Amino acid sequence: MPLRLLLVRHGLSSFNTERRIQGRDDLSCLTDEGHSQARLTGAALADLHLDAVYSSPLSRAAATAAQLLEAQGGGLSAEFDDDLLEVDLAPWSGLLGSEVKARFPEAYRLWREAPDQLELERSDGSRFRPIPELMDQARRWLDRLEREHLDQADQSGKDLTTVLVVAHSAILRCLVLQLLGLPASRFQGLRLENASLSVFNLQRQAGGGVQVQIESLNVTAHLGNGLPPKGAGARLLLVRHGETDWNRQGRFQGQIDIPLNVNGLAQARSAADFLSDVPIQRAFTSSMARPRQTAEAILTAHPGVLLSSQEGLVEIGHGQWEGRLEQEISQAWGELLQQWKDAPHTVQMPEGENLQQVWDRSLACWSGLADGLEADETALVVAHDAVNKTILCALLGLTPADIWMVKQGNGGVSVIDWPPPDSAGRALPVVTCLNLTTHLGGVIDRTAAGAL
């Protein structure tokens, strides 16, 4: 049975406010705003049943967990776990970020550009690499999670087990990387705000492995903030179109041009309200009706922004599967359908496309759009389930084989930021948020775990 893992970063701390390095030392505490953020997060989760809660023992995380759980009202207390401690940056702890940059310029550069290569010295003179150590720590914790909760859920027959974790930015990012099977070099490609909520769905596979799905990443709408603030580089808002009748019926749409239904139009309007205060300078859509209708609804709050159609963003061509229900496809192409579920990157759709073809054209289109943006611009991009999944997989460092790892709800919003180039002229895009659906009702997508 599925396990739902909720990851929450602690609320705003005194060191966050002062821009000091926190690390593993317990020198920082929650601010008044941090306490408020913790309570707001708990209130957003009030209708969920939590089976277990774990927290870092550091005071800023422990206080967040206590405030959150009181507001959540489920009667649980957090179990403290040293494997949820923050990254060890002892030589820098308590220093301002600007002081570290001035006193240790090369080490600071590595921390910003290649943190997995950073090496520091402990008080006893021994050398260590903080991020590789933290990746090992994250793996240990996830191994215990699987043994103590995922496997026990399978044995108990429960429909769903929900586990909440309250910890810190770096350890949570390492947990995400380990869940997705990504290397430590991708550490700076993720962003987690104070009191943000990220949701993952896990399920044991027949062969013994664990199937992982990102339901959402870095959600902050429950704090009243909308989207996290934009940085110095360009931003793209990647949106999936609203619902169609064929989505609701479970038909494979592909490149048949099905319009939005009544609910899909309402989802598009909700996305428009959610993004109404976000400055948007450019807008792009797949040339098909359902994303165009979604984009047009969003742009009602942004008059004067021209909408450009992009053939590279059209949905995957399902060929002979288009217009058919899964049951119909199973009867005629049973083995191929199962292959699509188990190894989607190996499937050539009958008279349609394969994922590599979609990957190549959608990423070529996406890269062209991103390269054409100025640093101060934000662009809206509205496309489809498979197209969005290929783009997000590529940005995260995943492959076409991994598209089931990424959830894309109808009307969901993802945010990608491009920071300024580093000292080598590289700019690693940051997946700031993924599949935000709070504007459609509730912090948690109730259908996600069942869809695994």
Short mmCIF file of C-alpha atoms in Angstrom, two decimals:
data_model
loop_
_atom_site.label_atom_id
_atom_site.label_comp_id
_atom_site.label_asym_id
_atom_site.label_seq_id
_atom_site.Cartn_x
_atom_site.Cartn_y
_atom_site.Cartn_z
CA MET A 1 0.00 0.00 0.00
CA PRO A 2 1.26 3.55 -0.63
CA LEU A 3 3.14 5.65 1.88
CA ARG A 4 2.78 9.42 1.74
CA LEU A 5 5.82 11.35 2.97
CA LEU A 6 5.37 15.01 3.92
CA LEU A 7 8.55 17.10 4.18
CA VAL A 8 8.36 20.44 6.01
CA ARG A 9 11.23 22.87 6.47
CA HIS A 10 11.33 24.67 9.83
CA GLY A 11 9.86 28.16 10.11
CA LEU A 12 11.83 31.37 9.77
CA SER A 13 14.65 31.46 12.32
CA SER A 14 16.72 34.24 13.86
CA PHE A 15 19.74 33.20 11.77
CA ASN A 16 17.60 33.10 8.60
CA THR A 17 16.61 36.70 9.28
CA GLU A 18 20.23 37.76 9.94
CA ARG A 19 21.54 35.72 6.99
CA ARG A 20 23.88 33.75 9.24
CA ILE A 21 25.15 30.22 8.66
CA GLN A 22 23.16 27.86 10.90
CA GLY A 23 24.43 24.39 10.13
CA ARG A 24 24.25 21.80 12.88
CA ASP A 25 24.93 24.06 15.87
CA ASP A 26 21.85 24.90 17.91
CA LEU A 27 22.42 28.66 18.08
CA SER A 28 19.31 29.78 16.23
CA CYS A 29 15.65 29.88 17.28
CA LEU A 30 12.30 30.49 15.64
CA THR A 31 11.19 34.07 15.15
CA ASP A 32 7.63 35.20 15.79
CA GLU A 33 7.03 34.82 12.06
CA GLY A 34 8.49 31.32 12.19
CA HIS A 35 6.04 30.33 14.94
CA SER A 36 3.19 31.75 12.85
CA GLN A 37 4.37 29.82 9.78
CA ALA A 38 4.44 26.58 11.79
CA ARG A 39 0.87 27.11 12.98
CA LEU A 40 -0.33 27.94 9.46
CA THR A 41 1.27 24.75 8.15
CA GLY A 42 -0.40 22.69 10.85
CA ALA A 43 -3.77 24.27 10.10
CA ALA A 44 -3.32 23.43 6.40
CA LEU A 45 -2.84 19.77 7.37
CA ALA A 46 -5.69 19.66 9.90
CA ASP A 47 -7.86 17.24 7.90
CA LEU A 48 -5.07 14.70 7.39
CA HIS A 49 -4.51 11.61 9.51
CA LEU A 50 -0.82 11.42 10.41
CA ASP A 51 0.57 8.02 11.37
CA ALA A 52 4.01 9.19 12.51
CA VAL A 53 5.98 12.43 12.89
CA TYR A 54 9.75 12.80 12.96
CA SER A 55 11.79 15.93 13.63
CA SER A 56 15.34 17.12 13.84
CA PRO A 57 16.19 17.71 17.52
CA LEU A 58 17.57 21.21 16.79
CA SER A 59 15.40 23.83 18.49
CA ARG A 60 14.22 25.63 15.35
CA ALA A 61 12.89 22.35 13.91
CA ALA A 62 11.60 21.01 17.24
CA ALA A 63 9.66 24.23 17.89
CA THR A 64 8.22 24.13 14.37
CA ALA A 65 7.09 20.54 14.88
CA ALA A 66 5.48 21.33 18.23
CA GLN A 67 3.59 24.38 16.94
CA LEU A 68 2.57 22.58 13.74
CA LEU A 69 1.24 19.51 15.55
CA GLU A 70 -0.72 21.59 18.07
CA ALA A 71 -2.43 23.42 15.19
CA GLN A 72 -2.90 20.19 13.22
CA GLY A 73 -4.88 18.73 16.10
CA GLY A 74 -4.10 15.06 15.59
CA GLY A 75 -2.68 14.54 19.07
CA LEU A 76 0.74 13.30 17.93
CA SER A 77 4.17 14.34 19.19
CA ALA A 78 7.33 14.32 17.12
CA GLU A 79 10.01 11.68 17.55
CA PHE A 80 13.45 13.31 17.38
CA ASP A 81 15.99 11.70 15.06
CA ASP A 82 19.66 12.65 14.73
CA ASP A 83 19.63 11.54 11.10
CA LEU A 84 17.45 14.60 10.43
CA LEU A 85 20.09 17.02 11.75
CA GLU A 86 21.16 19.82 9.43
CA VAL A 87 24.39 19.81 7.40
CA ASP A 88 27.59 20.14 9.44
CA LEU A 89 29.16 23.50 8.62
CA ALA A 90 30.89 23.89 11.99
CA PRO A 91 33.81 26.11 10.82
CA TRP A 92 31.30 28.64 9.51
CA SER A 93 28.53 28.36 12.08
CA GLY A 94 27.28 31.73 13.31
CA LEU A 95 29.06 33.72 10.59
CA LEU A 96 27.22 35.97 8.20
CA GLY A 97 27.09 34.65 4.67
CA SER A 98 28.97 37.76 3.56
CA GLU A 99 31.72 37.01 6.12
CA VAL A 100 32.16 33.47 4.81
CA LYS A 101 32.36 34.81 1.27
CA ALA A 102 35.03 37.34 2.25
CA ARG A 103 37.14 35.07 4.50
CA PHE A 104 36.85 31.79 2.55
CA PRO A 105 36.23 32.84 -1.08
CA GLU A 106 37.17 29.55 -2.75
CA ALA A 107 35.26 27.40 -0.26
CA TYR A 108 32.25 29.71 -0.56
CA ARG A 109 32.38 29.44 -4.34
CA LEU A 110 32.34 25.65 -4.07
CA TRP A 111 29.39 25.80 -1.67
CA ARG A 112 27.41 27.84 -4.19
CA GLU A 113 28.53 26.07 -7.37
CA ALA A 114 29.67 22.52 -6.48
CA PRO A 115 28.71 21.85 -2.84
CA ASP A 116 29.36 18.13 -3.16
CA GLN A 117 33.06 18.99 -3.64
CA LEU A 118 33.35 21.30 -0.62
CA GLU A 119 35.77 20.07 2.04
CA LEU A 120 36.01 21.59 5.52
CA GLU A 121 38.13 20.96 8.61
CA ARG A 122 36.79 19.93 12.00
CA SER A 123 38.18 21.22 15.31
CA ASP A 124 40.26 18.03 15.66
CA GLY A 125 41.98 18.71 12.34
CA SER A 126 40.16 16.02 10.36
CA ARG A 127 38.83 16.86 6.91
CA PHE A 128 35.30 16.08 5.78
CA ARG A 129 32.87 16.74 2.94
CA PRO A 130 29.57 18.01 4.37
CA ILE A 131 27.22 17.18 1.50
CA PRO A 132 28.38 13.60 0.78
CA GLU A 133 28.11 12.94 4.53
CA LEU A 134 24.61 14.40 4.53
CA MET A 135 23.62 12.24 1.56
CA ASP A 136 24.67 9.14 3.53
CA GLN A 137 22.68 10.41 6.50
CA ALA A 138 19.60 10.88 4.31
CA ARG A 139 19.95 7.37 2.90
CA ARG A 140 20.10 5.87 6.40
CA TRP A 141 16.91 7.65 7.39
CA LEU A 142 15.06 6.62 4.24
CA ASP A 143 16.14 3.00 4.70
CA ARG A 144 14.56 3.05 8.17
CA LEU A 145 11.43 4.72 6.80
CA GLU A 146 11.02 1.88 4.31
CA ARG A 147 11.54 -0.82 6.93
CA GLU A 148 9.43 0.71 9.69
CA HIS A 149 6.59 2.23 7.71
CA LEU A 150 6.47 1.24 4.03
CA ASP A 151 6.92 -2.48 4.65
CA GLN A 152 4.68 -2.45 7.73
CA ALA A 153 1.97 -0.66 5.74
CA ASP A 154 2.12 -3.44 3.16
CA GLN A 155 1.74 -6.08 5.90
CA SER A 156 -1.07 -4.25 7.70
CA GLY A 157 -3.18 -3.78 4.58
CA LYS A 158 -3.77 -0.08 5.32
CA ASP A 159 -4.94 1.99 2.37
CA LEU A 160 -2.39 4.74 3.10
CA THR A 161 0.25 5.55 5.70
CA THR A 162 1.22 9.21 6.14
CA VAL A 163 4.53 10.23 7.71
CA LEU A 164 5.50 13.84 8.44
CA VAL A 165 9.10 15.06 8.70
CA VAL A 166 10.15 18.46 10.04
CA ALA A 167 13.77 19.33 9.39
CA HIS A 168 16.12 21.72 7.57
CA SER A 169 16.85 22.90 4.05
CA ALA A 170 20.00 20.90 3.33
CA ILE A 171 18.96 17.57 4.85
CA LEU A 172 15.55 17.82 3.19
CA ARG A 173 17.18 18.48 -0.18
CA CYS A 174 19.39 15.43 0.35
CA LEU A 175 16.31 13.35 1.20
CA VAL A 176 14.73 14.51 -2.07
CA LEU A 177 17.87 13.66 -4.05
CA GLN A 178 18.01 10.19 -2.50
CA LEU A 179 14.32 9.59 -3.15
CA LEU A 180 14.81 10.44 -6.82
CA GLY A 181 18.12 8.59 -7.18
CA LEU A 182 19.97 11.80 -8.05
CA PRO A 183 23.61 12.64 -7.23
CA ALA A 184 24.78 15.22 -4.71
CA SER A 185 25.88 17.44 -7.59
CA ARG A 186 22.17 18.35 -8.07
CA PHE A 187 21.96 19.81 -4.53
CA GLN A 188 21.71 23.46 -5.61
CA GLY A 189 19.06 22.62 -8.24
CA LEU A 190 16.36 22.46 -5.53
CA ARG A 191 14.87 25.16 -3.34
CA LEU A 192 12.91 24.81 -0.10
CA GLU A 193 11.42 27.84 1.66
CA ASN A 194 10.81 28.17 5.39
CA ALA A 195 7.70 26.19 6.41
CA SER A 196 7.31 24.89 2.84
CA LEU A 197 5.58 21.58 2.29
CA SER A 198 6.71 18.90 -0.17
CA VAL A 199 4.82 15.65 -0.74
CA PHE A 200 6.14 12.32 -2.02
CA ASN A 201 4.26 9.07 -2.62
CA LEU A 202 6.14 5.78 -2.17
CA GLN A 203 5.06 2.25 -3.00
CA ARG A 204 6.93 -1.05 -2.86
CA GLN A 205 7.31 -2.67 -6.28
CA ALA A 206 6.95 -6.37 -7.00
CA GLY A 207 10.71 -6.73 -7.52
CA GLY A 208 11.49 -5.21 -4.12
CA GLY A 209 12.36 -1.67 -5.22
CA VAL A 210 10.43 1.47 -4.30
CA GLN A 211 8.42 3.49 -6.78
CA VAL A 212 8.59 7.21 -5.95
CA GLN A 213 6.35 10.02 -7.18
CA ILE A 214 6.75 13.74 -6.49
CA GLU A 215 3.24 14.97 -5.78
CA SER A 216 4.38 18.52 -5.03
CA LEU A 217 7.53 20.40 -4.11
CA ASN A 218 8.08 23.57 -2.06
CA VAL A 219 4.46 24.57 -1.55
CA THR A 220 4.12 27.89 0.34
CA ALA A 221 0.61 29.06 -0.61
CA HIS A 222 -0.71 28.00 2.83
CA LEU A 223 1.48 30.77 4.28
CA GLY A 224 -0.30 33.41 2.22
CA ASN A 225 2.77 34.02 0.07
CA GLY A 226 1.67 32.57 -3.28
CA LEU A 227 4.91 31.83 -5.11
CA PRO A 228 8.39 32.11 -3.56
CA PRO A 229 10.11 35.37 -4.50
CA LYS A 230 11.86 35.54 -7.86
CA GLY A 231 15.63 35.78 -7.87
CA ALA A 232 17.98 37.70 -10.14
CA GLY A 233 17.43 35.52 -13.20
CA ALA A 234 14.56 34.67 -15.53
CA ARG A 235 11.55 32.67 -14.31
CA LEU A 236 9.24 30.29 -16.17
CA LEU A 237 5.82 29.17 -14.97
CA LEU A 238 5.02 25.74 -16.39
CA VAL A 239 1.29 24.94 -16.22
CA ARG A 240 -0.68 21.87 -17.22
CA HIS A 241 -3.99 22.55 -18.97
CA GLY A 242 -7.29 22.16 -17.12
CA GLU A 243 -9.48 19.09 -17.18
CA THR A 244 -11.24 17.79 -20.28
CA ASP A 245 -14.09 15.28 -20.53
CA TRP A 246 -11.58 12.73 -21.77
CA ASN A 247 -9.35 13.33 -18.72
CA ARG A 248 -12.35 12.62 -16.53
CA GLN A 249 -13.32 9.51 -18.51
CA GLY A 250 -9.75 8.20 -18.53
CA ARG A 251 -9.38 8.28 -22.31
CA PHE A 252 -5.98 8.67 -23.95
CA GLN A 253 -6.15 12.10 -25.63
CA GLY A 254 -2.78 12.54 -27.26
CA GLN A 255 -3.04 14.86 -30.23
CA ILE A 256 -6.83 14.75 -30.61
CA ASP A 257 -7.88 18.33 -29.93
CA ILE A 258 -10.30 17.98 -27.01
CA PRO A 259 -11.36 21.28 -25.34
CA LEU A 260 -11.66 21.99 -21.62
CA ASN A 261 -14.83 20.90 -19.85
CA VAL A 262 -16.70 23.03 -17.30
CA ASN A 263 -14.42 21.92 -14.48
CA GLY A 264 -11.34 22.54 -16.62
CA LEU A 265 -12.47 26.09 -17.34
CA ALA A 266 -12.96 26.61 -13.60
CA GLN A 267 -9.46 25.25 -12.95
CA ALA A 268 -8.06 27.67 -15.54
CA ARG A 269 -9.82 30.56 -13.81
CA SER A 270 -8.43 29.41 -10.44
CA ALA A 271 -4.93 29.35 -11.93
CA ALA A 272 -5.59 32.85 -13.27
CA ASP A 273 -6.54 34.08 -9.79
CA PHE A 274 -3.49 32.37 -8.27
CA LEU A 275 -1.12 34.01 -10.77
CA SER A 276 -2.92 37.34 -11.07
CA ASP A 277 -0.36 39.24 -8.99
CA VAL A 278 2.66 37.61 -10.65
CA PRO A 279 4.29 39.86 -13.28
CA ILE A 280 4.24 38.01 -16.63
CA GLN A 281 5.96 39.47 -19.69
CA ARG A 282 5.72 36.56 -22.16
CA ALA A 283 3.36 33.65 -22.73
CA PHE A 284 3.59 30.44 -24.74
CA THR A 285 1.21 27.55 -25.29
CA SER A 286 0.90 24.29 -27.13
CA SER A 287 -1.06 24.89 -30.30
CA MET A 288 -3.89 22.63 -29.07
CA ALA A 289 -7.20 23.92 -27.71
CA ARG A 290 -7.02 22.76 -24.08
CA PRO A 291 -3.73 24.48 -23.18
CA ARG A 292 -4.62 27.55 -25.24
CA GLN A 293 -7.92 27.95 -23.36
CA THR A 294 -6.01 27.59 -20.07
CA ALA A 295 -3.40 30.15 -21.11
CA GLU A 296 -6.02 32.60 -22.33
CA ALA A 297 -7.83 32.40 -18.98
CA ILE A 298 -4.61 33.08 -17.07
CA LEU A 299 -3.77 36.04 -19.32
CA THR A 300 -7.07 37.77 -18.59
CA ALA A 301 -5.23 39.16 -15.55
CA HIS A 302 -2.30 40.20 -17.75
CA PRO A 303 -3.71 42.30 -20.60
CA GLY A 304 -1.30 43.12 -23.36
CA VAL A 305 0.78 39.94 -23.03
CA LEU A 306 0.84 38.19 -26.39
CA LEU A 307 0.28 34.42 -26.51
CA SER A 308 2.51 32.45 -28.89
CA SER A 309 1.69 28.91 -30.06
CA GLN A 310 4.51 26.34 -30.06
CA GLU A 311 4.23 23.09 -32.05
CA GLY A 312 7.05 21.62 -29.96
CA LEU A 313 4.77 21.64 -26.92
CA VAL A 314 1.91 19.53 -28.35
CA GLU A 315 1.03 16.39 -26.41
CA ILE A 316 2.59 13.00 -27.12
CA GLY A 317 1.06 11.26 -30.13
CA HIS A 318 -0.61 8.13 -28.77
CA GLY A 319 -1.43 6.92 -32.29
CA GLN A 320 -4.01 4.16 -32.32
CA TRP A 321 -4.55 4.51 -28.56
CA GLU A 322 -6.05 7.99 -28.89
CA GLY A 323 -9.71 8.21 -27.93
CA ARG A 324 -9.63 4.79 -26.23
CA LEU A 325 -10.14 3.87 -22.58
CA GLU A 326 -7.38 1.95 -20.81
CA GLN A 327 -9.59 -1.15 -20.72
CA GLU A 328 -9.94 -1.03 -24.52
CA ILE A 329 -6.20 -0.60 -24.96
CA SER A 330 -5.54 -3.48 -22.58
CA GLN A 331 -7.67 -5.80 -24.67
CA ALA A 332 -5.84 -5.03 -27.92
CA TRP A 333 -2.32 -4.13 -26.69
CA GLY A 334 -2.14 -5.68 -23.21
CA GLU A 335 1.62 -6.33 -23.16
CA LEU A 336 2.47 -2.95 -24.65
CA LEU A 337 0.25 -1.14 -22.15
CA GLN A 338 1.96 -2.92 -19.26
CA GLN A 339 5.32 -2.01 -20.80
CA TRP A 340 4.14 1.63 -20.92
CA LYS A 341 3.50 1.45 -17.17
CA ASP A 342 6.72 -0.36 -16.29
CA ALA A 343 9.25 1.05 -18.79
CA PRO A 344 7.62 3.95 -20.68
CA HIS A 345 10.85 4.98 -22.39
CA THR A 346 10.91 1.68 -24.30
CA VAL A 347 7.44 2.00 -25.88
CA GLN A 348 6.74 3.02 -29.46
CA MET A 349 3.07 3.99 -29.62
CA PRO A 350 1.24 2.21 -32.48
CA GLU A 351 1.34 4.78 -35.30
CA GLY A 352 2.35 7.36 -32.70
CA GLU A 353 5.45 8.67 -30.92
CA ASN A 354 7.88 7.38 -28.34
CA LEU A 355 9.04 9.31 -25.29
CA GLN A 356 12.45 10.13 -26.75
CA GLN A 357 10.78 11.94 -29.63
CA VAL A 358 8.63 13.94 -27.20
CA TRP A 359 11.68 14.58 -25.00
CA ASP A 360 13.73 15.90 -27.91
CA ARG A 361 11.11 18.24 -29.35
CA SER A 362 9.72 19.55 -26.05
CA LEU A 363 13.16 20.26 -24.60
CA ALA A 364 14.35 21.92 -27.81
CA CYS A 365 11.28 24.18 -27.65
CA TRP A 366 11.67 24.82 -23.91
CA SER A 367 15.37 25.68 -24.23
CA GLY A 368 14.62 28.13 -27.02
CA LEU A 369 11.97 29.86 -24.92
CA ALA A 370 14.23 30.03 -21.86
CA ASP A 371 17.21 31.32 -23.84
CA GLY A 372 15.06 34.13 -25.25
CA LEU A 373 14.16 35.58 -21.84
CA GLU A 374 15.83 38.54 -20.18
CA ALA A 375 16.89 38.17 -16.55
CA ASP A 376 14.02 40.35 -15.30
CA GLU A 377 11.32 38.50 -17.26
CA THR A 378 8.79 35.86 -16.27
CA ALA A 379 7.18 33.66 -18.92
CA LEU A 380 4.05 31.54 -18.80
CA VAL A 381 4.22 28.16 -20.57
CA VAL A 382 1.07 26.02 -20.78
CA ALA A 383 1.30 22.48 -22.13
CA HIS A 384 0.33 18.86 -21.41
CA ASP A 385 0.96 16.01 -18.98
CA ALA A 386 3.66 14.10 -20.90
CA VAL A 387 5.31 17.26 -22.24
CA ASN A 388 5.51 18.86 -18.80
CA LYS A 389 6.83 15.65 -17.28
CA THR A 390 9.64 15.37 -19.82
CA ILE A 391 10.63 19.00 -19.23
CA LEU A 392 10.60 18.64 -15.45
CA CYS A 393 12.47 15.33 -15.56
CA ALA A 394 15.21 16.95 -17.63
CA LEU A 395 15.43 19.95 -15.29
CA LEU A 396 15.71 17.69 -12.25
CA GLY A 397 18.38 15.52 -13.87
CA LEU A 398 16.10 12.53 -14.47
CA THR A 399 15.62 10.57 -17.71
CA PRO A 400 12.69 9.57 -19.97
CA ALA A 401 12.47 6.35 -17.95
CA ASP A 402 11.49 8.41 -14.90
CA ILE A 403 8.40 10.28 -16.10
CA TRP A 404 6.10 8.48 -13.65
CA MET A 405 8.13 10.08 -10.84
CA VAL A 406 6.58 13.46 -11.63
CA LYS A 407 2.92 14.26 -10.96
CA GLN A 408 1.18 16.90 -13.09
CA GLY A 409 -2.35 17.71 -11.98
CA ASN A 410 -4.76 19.50 -14.30
CA GLY A 411 -4.23 23.22 -13.67
CA GLY A 412 -1.07 22.55 -11.64
CA VAL A 413 1.72 25.15 -11.65
CA SER A 414 5.48 24.52 -11.55
CA VAL A 415 8.11 27.26 -11.20
CA ILE A 416 11.60 27.16 -12.68
CA ASP A 417 14.19 29.85 -11.99
CA TRP A 418 17.41 30.56 -13.86
CA PRO A 419 20.09 32.04 -11.60
CA PRO A 420 22.86 34.21 -13.06
CA PRO A 421 25.77 32.21 -14.55
CA ASP A 422 28.43 30.96 -12.13
CA SER A 423 32.17 31.57 -12.38
CA ALA A 424 32.42 29.01 -15.20
CA GLY A 425 29.56 30.57 -17.15
CA ARG A 426 27.08 27.82 -16.22
CA ALA A 427 23.53 28.41 -14.99
CA LEU A 428 21.84 25.37 -13.44
CA PRO A 429 18.07 25.88 -13.50
CA VAL A 430 16.38 25.59 -10.11
CA VAL A 431 13.08 23.74 -9.77
CA THR A 432 11.64 26.22 -7.28
CA CYS A 433 8.16 24.64 -7.07
CA LEU A 434 6.58 21.60 -8.69
CA ASN A 435 2.88 20.85 -9.23
CA LEU A 436 1.32 23.53 -7.05
CA THR A 437 -2.40 22.79 -6.83
CA THR A 438 -3.41 24.66 -3.67
CA HIS A 439 -5.41 27.12 -5.79
CA LEU A 440 -7.62 24.18 -6.81
CA GLY A 441 -8.52 23.32 -3.21
CA GLY A 442 -6.39 21.93 -0.36
CA VAL A 443 -2.67 21.50 0.20
CA ILE A 444 -2.68 17.75 -0.58
CA ASP A 445 -3.90 16.24 -3.87
CA ARG A 446 -6.24 13.50 -2.64
CA THR A 447 -5.93 11.53 -5.89
CA ALA A 448 -2.13 11.38 -6.02
CA ALA A 449 -1.38 8.43 -3.75
CA GLY A 450 -4.04 6.31 -5.38
CA ALA A 451 -2.61 7.09 -8.81
CA LEU A 452 0.71 5.38 -8.14
#
